[in-house]
Amino acid sequence: RVLVLTVKQSNTVNETQANLVIHRNVPLYPNAELVDWYTLAKKNPSWLAVDENYGAHLWTSAARKGYVDLIATSIAAG
């Protein structure tokens, strides 16, 4: 079982392209599961500290908790 997370970046062109590839390819692998970090992160912009090099970093404890909780929920659901 492999969890594949979508991305949230400050560079929306790269972000869109990366997420398209992820969404397109995850269904090709029967043991892969999509975890939608992008949507959760977009709903919580205060979680992310953005830098000019594409980063959307999890520098707050709320961000780290949200990320870990998303993954834990996905693991528990599987």
Short mmCIF file of N, CA and C in Angstrom, two decimals:
data_model
loop_
_atom_site.label_atom_id
_atom_site.label_comp_id
_atom_site.label_asym_id
_atom_site.label_seq_id
_atom_site.Cartn_x
_atom_site.Cartn_y
_atom_site.Cartn_z
N ARG A 1 0.84 -1.17 0.00
CA ARG A 1 0.00 0.00 0.00
C ARG A 1 0.89 1.24 0.00
N VAL A 2 0.61 2.12 -0.96
CA VAL A 2 1.40 3.34 -1.11
C VAL A 2 0.45 4.53 -1.11
N LEU A 3 0.69 5.48 -0.22
CA LEU A 3 -0.09 6.71 -0.20
C LEU A 3 0.68 7.76 -0.99
N VAL A 4 -0.02 8.41 -1.92
CA VAL A 4 0.59 9.45 -2.74
C VAL A 4 -0.15 10.74 -2.46
N LEU A 5 0.57 11.73 -1.96
CA LEU A 5 -0.05 13.00 -1.59
C LEU A 5 0.06 14.01 -2.72
N THR A 6 -1.02 14.75 -2.92
CA THR A 6 -0.97 15.89 -3.82
C THR A 6 -0.10 16.96 -3.17
N VAL A 7 0.28 17.98 -3.95
CA VAL A 7 1.19 19.00 -3.45
C VAL A 7 0.52 20.36 -3.36
N LYS A 8 1.04 21.18 -2.48
CA LYS A 8 0.66 22.59 -2.38
C LYS A 8 1.94 23.39 -2.45
N GLN A 9 2.06 24.22 -3.49
CA GLN A 9 3.27 25.00 -3.71
C GLN A 9 2.90 26.46 -3.94
N SER A 10 3.88 27.33 -3.81
CA SER A 10 3.64 28.74 -4.10
C SER A 10 3.63 29.00 -5.60
N ASN A 11 4.30 28.17 -6.37
CA ASN A 11 4.30 28.30 -7.82
C ASN A 11 3.13 27.49 -8.37
N THR A 12 2.05 28.19 -8.73
CA THR A 12 0.82 27.49 -9.09
C THR A 12 0.94 26.72 -10.41
N VAL A 13 1.83 27.15 -11.32
CA VAL A 13 2.00 26.41 -12.57
C VAL A 13 2.60 25.04 -12.28
N ASN A 14 3.67 25.02 -11.50
CA ASN A 14 4.28 23.72 -11.14
C ASN A 14 3.33 22.90 -10.29
N GLU A 15 2.63 23.55 -9.39
CA GLU A 15 1.67 22.86 -8.52
C GLU A 15 0.59 22.18 -9.35
N THR A 16 0.03 22.90 -10.29
CA THR A 16 -1.03 22.35 -11.15
C THR A 16 -0.51 21.17 -11.96
N GLN A 17 0.66 21.33 -12.55
CA GLN A 17 1.24 20.25 -13.36
C GLN A 17 1.53 19.02 -12.51
N ALA A 18 2.11 19.22 -11.33
CA ALA A 18 2.42 18.10 -10.45
C ALA A 18 1.16 17.36 -10.04
N ASN A 19 0.13 18.11 -9.66
CA ASN A 19 -1.11 17.47 -9.22
C ASN A 19 -1.83 16.76 -10.36
N LEU A 20 -1.73 17.30 -11.57
CA LEU A 20 -2.31 16.59 -12.72
C LEU A 20 -1.62 15.25 -12.93
N VAL A 21 -0.30 15.23 -12.84
CA VAL A 21 0.45 13.98 -12.99
C VAL A 21 0.06 13.00 -11.89
N ILE A 22 -0.03 13.49 -10.67
CA ILE A 22 -0.40 12.62 -9.55
C ILE A 22 -1.79 12.03 -9.76
N HIS A 23 -2.75 12.88 -10.07
CA HIS A 23 -4.13 12.41 -10.27
C HIS A 23 -4.24 11.44 -11.44
N ARG A 24 -3.45 11.65 -12.47
CA ARG A 24 -3.50 10.79 -13.65
C ARG A 24 -2.84 9.44 -13.40
N ASN A 25 -1.80 9.41 -12.59
CA ASN A 25 -1.01 8.20 -12.44
C ASN A 25 -1.38 7.31 -11.27
N VAL A 26 -1.90 7.86 -10.21
CA VAL A 26 -2.25 7.03 -9.05
C VAL A 26 -3.19 5.89 -9.44
N PRO A 27 -4.23 6.14 -10.25
CA PRO A 27 -5.13 5.02 -10.60
C PRO A 27 -4.47 3.89 -11.40
N LEU A 28 -3.29 4.13 -11.93
CA LEU A 28 -2.60 3.10 -12.71
C LEU A 28 -2.00 2.00 -11.84
N TYR A 29 -1.90 2.26 -10.55
CA TYR A 29 -1.26 1.32 -9.63
C TYR A 29 -2.26 0.84 -8.59
N PRO A 30 -2.58 -0.43 -8.57
CA PRO A 30 -3.61 -0.94 -7.68
C PRO A 30 -3.29 -0.76 -6.19
N ASN A 31 -2.04 -0.64 -5.85
CA ASN A 31 -1.68 -0.48 -4.44
C ASN A 31 -1.48 0.98 -4.05
N ALA A 32 -1.74 1.91 -4.98
CA ALA A 32 -1.56 3.34 -4.70
C ALA A 32 -2.90 3.98 -4.33
N GLU A 33 -2.83 4.90 -3.38
CA GLU A 33 -4.02 5.64 -2.94
C GLU A 33 -3.71 7.12 -2.94
N LEU A 34 -4.63 7.91 -3.45
CA LEU A 34 -4.48 9.35 -3.49
C LEU A 34 -4.88 9.96 -2.16
N VAL A 35 -4.03 10.84 -1.64
CA VAL A 35 -4.32 11.59 -0.42
C VAL A 35 -4.24 13.06 -0.82
N ASP A 36 -5.32 13.79 -0.62
CA ASP A 36 -5.44 15.14 -1.15
C ASP A 36 -4.97 16.21 -0.16
N TRP A 37 -3.65 16.35 -0.06
CA TRP A 37 -3.07 17.40 0.79
C TRP A 37 -3.37 18.78 0.20
N TYR A 38 -3.38 18.91 -1.12
CA TYR A 38 -3.62 20.20 -1.78
C TYR A 38 -4.90 20.86 -1.28
N THR A 39 -6.00 20.12 -1.30
CA THR A 39 -7.29 20.70 -0.91
C THR A 39 -7.29 21.11 0.56
N LEU A 40 -6.75 20.28 1.41
CA LEU A 40 -6.71 20.62 2.84
C LEU A 40 -5.83 21.84 3.08
N ALA A 41 -4.67 21.88 2.45
CA ALA A 41 -3.76 23.01 2.62
C ALA A 41 -4.35 24.30 2.07
N LYS A 42 -5.04 24.20 0.94
CA LYS A 42 -5.66 25.39 0.34
C LYS A 42 -6.74 25.97 1.25
N LYS A 43 -7.45 25.11 1.96
CA LYS A 43 -8.49 25.57 2.89
C LYS A 43 -7.89 26.20 4.15
N ASN A 44 -6.61 26.00 4.38
CA ASN A 44 -5.95 26.48 5.59
C ASN A 44 -4.67 27.24 5.24
N PRO A 45 -4.77 28.36 4.55
CA PRO A 45 -3.58 29.07 4.08
C PRO A 45 -2.66 29.56 5.21
N SER A 46 -3.19 29.77 6.38
CA SER A 46 -2.35 30.24 7.49
C SER A 46 -1.38 29.16 7.96
N TRP A 47 -1.61 27.92 7.54
CA TRP A 47 -0.71 26.83 7.92
C TRP A 47 0.64 26.94 7.23
N LEU A 48 0.67 27.54 6.05
CA LEU A 48 1.84 27.45 5.20
C LEU A 48 2.67 28.72 5.21
N ALA A 49 3.96 28.55 5.24
CA ALA A 49 4.91 29.64 5.09
C ALA A 49 5.51 29.50 3.69
N VAL A 50 5.24 30.46 2.84
CA VAL A 50 5.62 30.35 1.43
C VAL A 50 6.95 31.05 1.20
N ASP A 51 7.79 30.45 0.38
CA ASP A 51 9.02 31.12 -0.04
C ASP A 51 9.04 31.22 -1.56
N GLU A 52 10.02 31.93 -2.09
CA GLU A 52 10.05 32.18 -3.53
C GLU A 52 10.56 31.00 -4.35
N ASN A 53 11.00 29.94 -3.71
CA ASN A 53 11.52 28.77 -4.42
C ASN A 53 10.52 27.62 -4.42
N TYR A 54 9.28 27.92 -4.65
CA TYR A 54 8.19 26.94 -4.76
C TYR A 54 7.68 26.41 -3.43
N GLY A 55 8.31 26.78 -2.36
CA GLY A 55 7.99 26.14 -1.09
C GLY A 55 6.69 26.59 -0.48
N ALA A 56 6.05 25.69 0.18
CA ALA A 56 4.91 25.94 1.04
C ALA A 56 5.19 25.07 2.26
N HIS A 57 5.94 25.61 3.18
CA HIS A 57 6.53 24.83 4.25
C HIS A 57 5.61 24.69 5.46
N LEU A 58 5.72 23.57 6.13
CA LEU A 58 4.91 23.27 7.31
C LEU A 58 5.63 23.77 8.56
N TRP A 59 5.75 25.07 8.68
CA TRP A 59 6.51 25.63 9.79
C TRP A 59 5.68 25.83 11.04
N THR A 60 4.39 25.70 10.95
CA THR A 60 3.56 25.86 12.15
C THR A 60 3.15 24.49 12.69
N SER A 61 2.88 24.44 13.98
CA SER A 61 2.45 23.17 14.56
C SER A 61 1.09 22.77 14.00
N ALA A 62 0.23 23.74 13.68
CA ALA A 62 -1.08 23.43 13.09
C ALA A 62 -0.91 22.76 11.72
N ALA A 63 0.05 23.24 10.94
CA ALA A 63 0.31 22.64 9.63
C ALA A 63 0.80 21.21 9.77
N ARG A 64 1.75 21.00 10.65
CA ARG A 64 2.27 19.65 10.85
C ARG A 64 1.18 18.71 11.36
N LYS A 65 0.36 19.19 12.27
CA LYS A 65 -0.75 18.37 12.79
C LYS A 65 -1.73 18.04 11.67
N GLY A 66 -2.09 19.02 10.86
CA GLY A 66 -3.01 18.77 9.75
C GLY A 66 -2.47 17.75 8.78
N TYR A 67 -1.19 17.85 8.47
CA TYR A 67 -0.54 16.93 7.54
C TYR A 67 -0.52 15.51 8.11
N VAL A 68 -0.10 15.40 9.34
CA VAL A 68 -0.03 14.08 9.99
C VAL A 68 -1.42 13.49 10.16
N ASP A 69 -2.38 14.29 10.56
CA ASP A 69 -3.76 13.80 10.73
C ASP A 69 -4.34 13.31 9.41
N LEU A 70 -4.05 14.02 8.32
CA LEU A 70 -4.53 13.61 7.00
C LEU A 70 -3.97 12.23 6.65
N ILE A 71 -2.69 12.05 6.86
CA ILE A 71 -2.06 10.76 6.55
C ILE A 71 -2.58 9.67 7.47
N ALA A 72 -2.68 9.96 8.76
CA ALA A 72 -3.18 8.97 9.73
C ALA A 72 -4.60 8.54 9.39
N THR A 73 -5.43 9.49 9.02
CA THR A 73 -6.82 9.18 8.64
C THR A 73 -6.84 8.29 7.41
N SER A 74 -5.99 8.58 6.46
CA SER A 74 -5.92 7.77 5.23
C SER A 74 -5.45 6.35 5.54
N ILE A 75 -4.48 6.24 6.42
CA ILE A 75 -3.99 4.90 6.81
C ILE A 75 -5.10 4.12 7.52
N ALA A 76 -5.78 4.78 8.44
CA ALA A 76 -6.86 4.12 9.20
C ALA A 76 -8.02 3.71 8.31
N ALA A 77 -8.27 4.47 7.27
CA ALA A 77 -9.41 4.17 6.38
C ALA A 77 -9.11 2.99 5.46
N GLY A 78 -7.84 2.67 5.27
CA GLY A 78 -7.47 1.64 4.32
C GLY A 78 -7.52 0.29 4.89
#
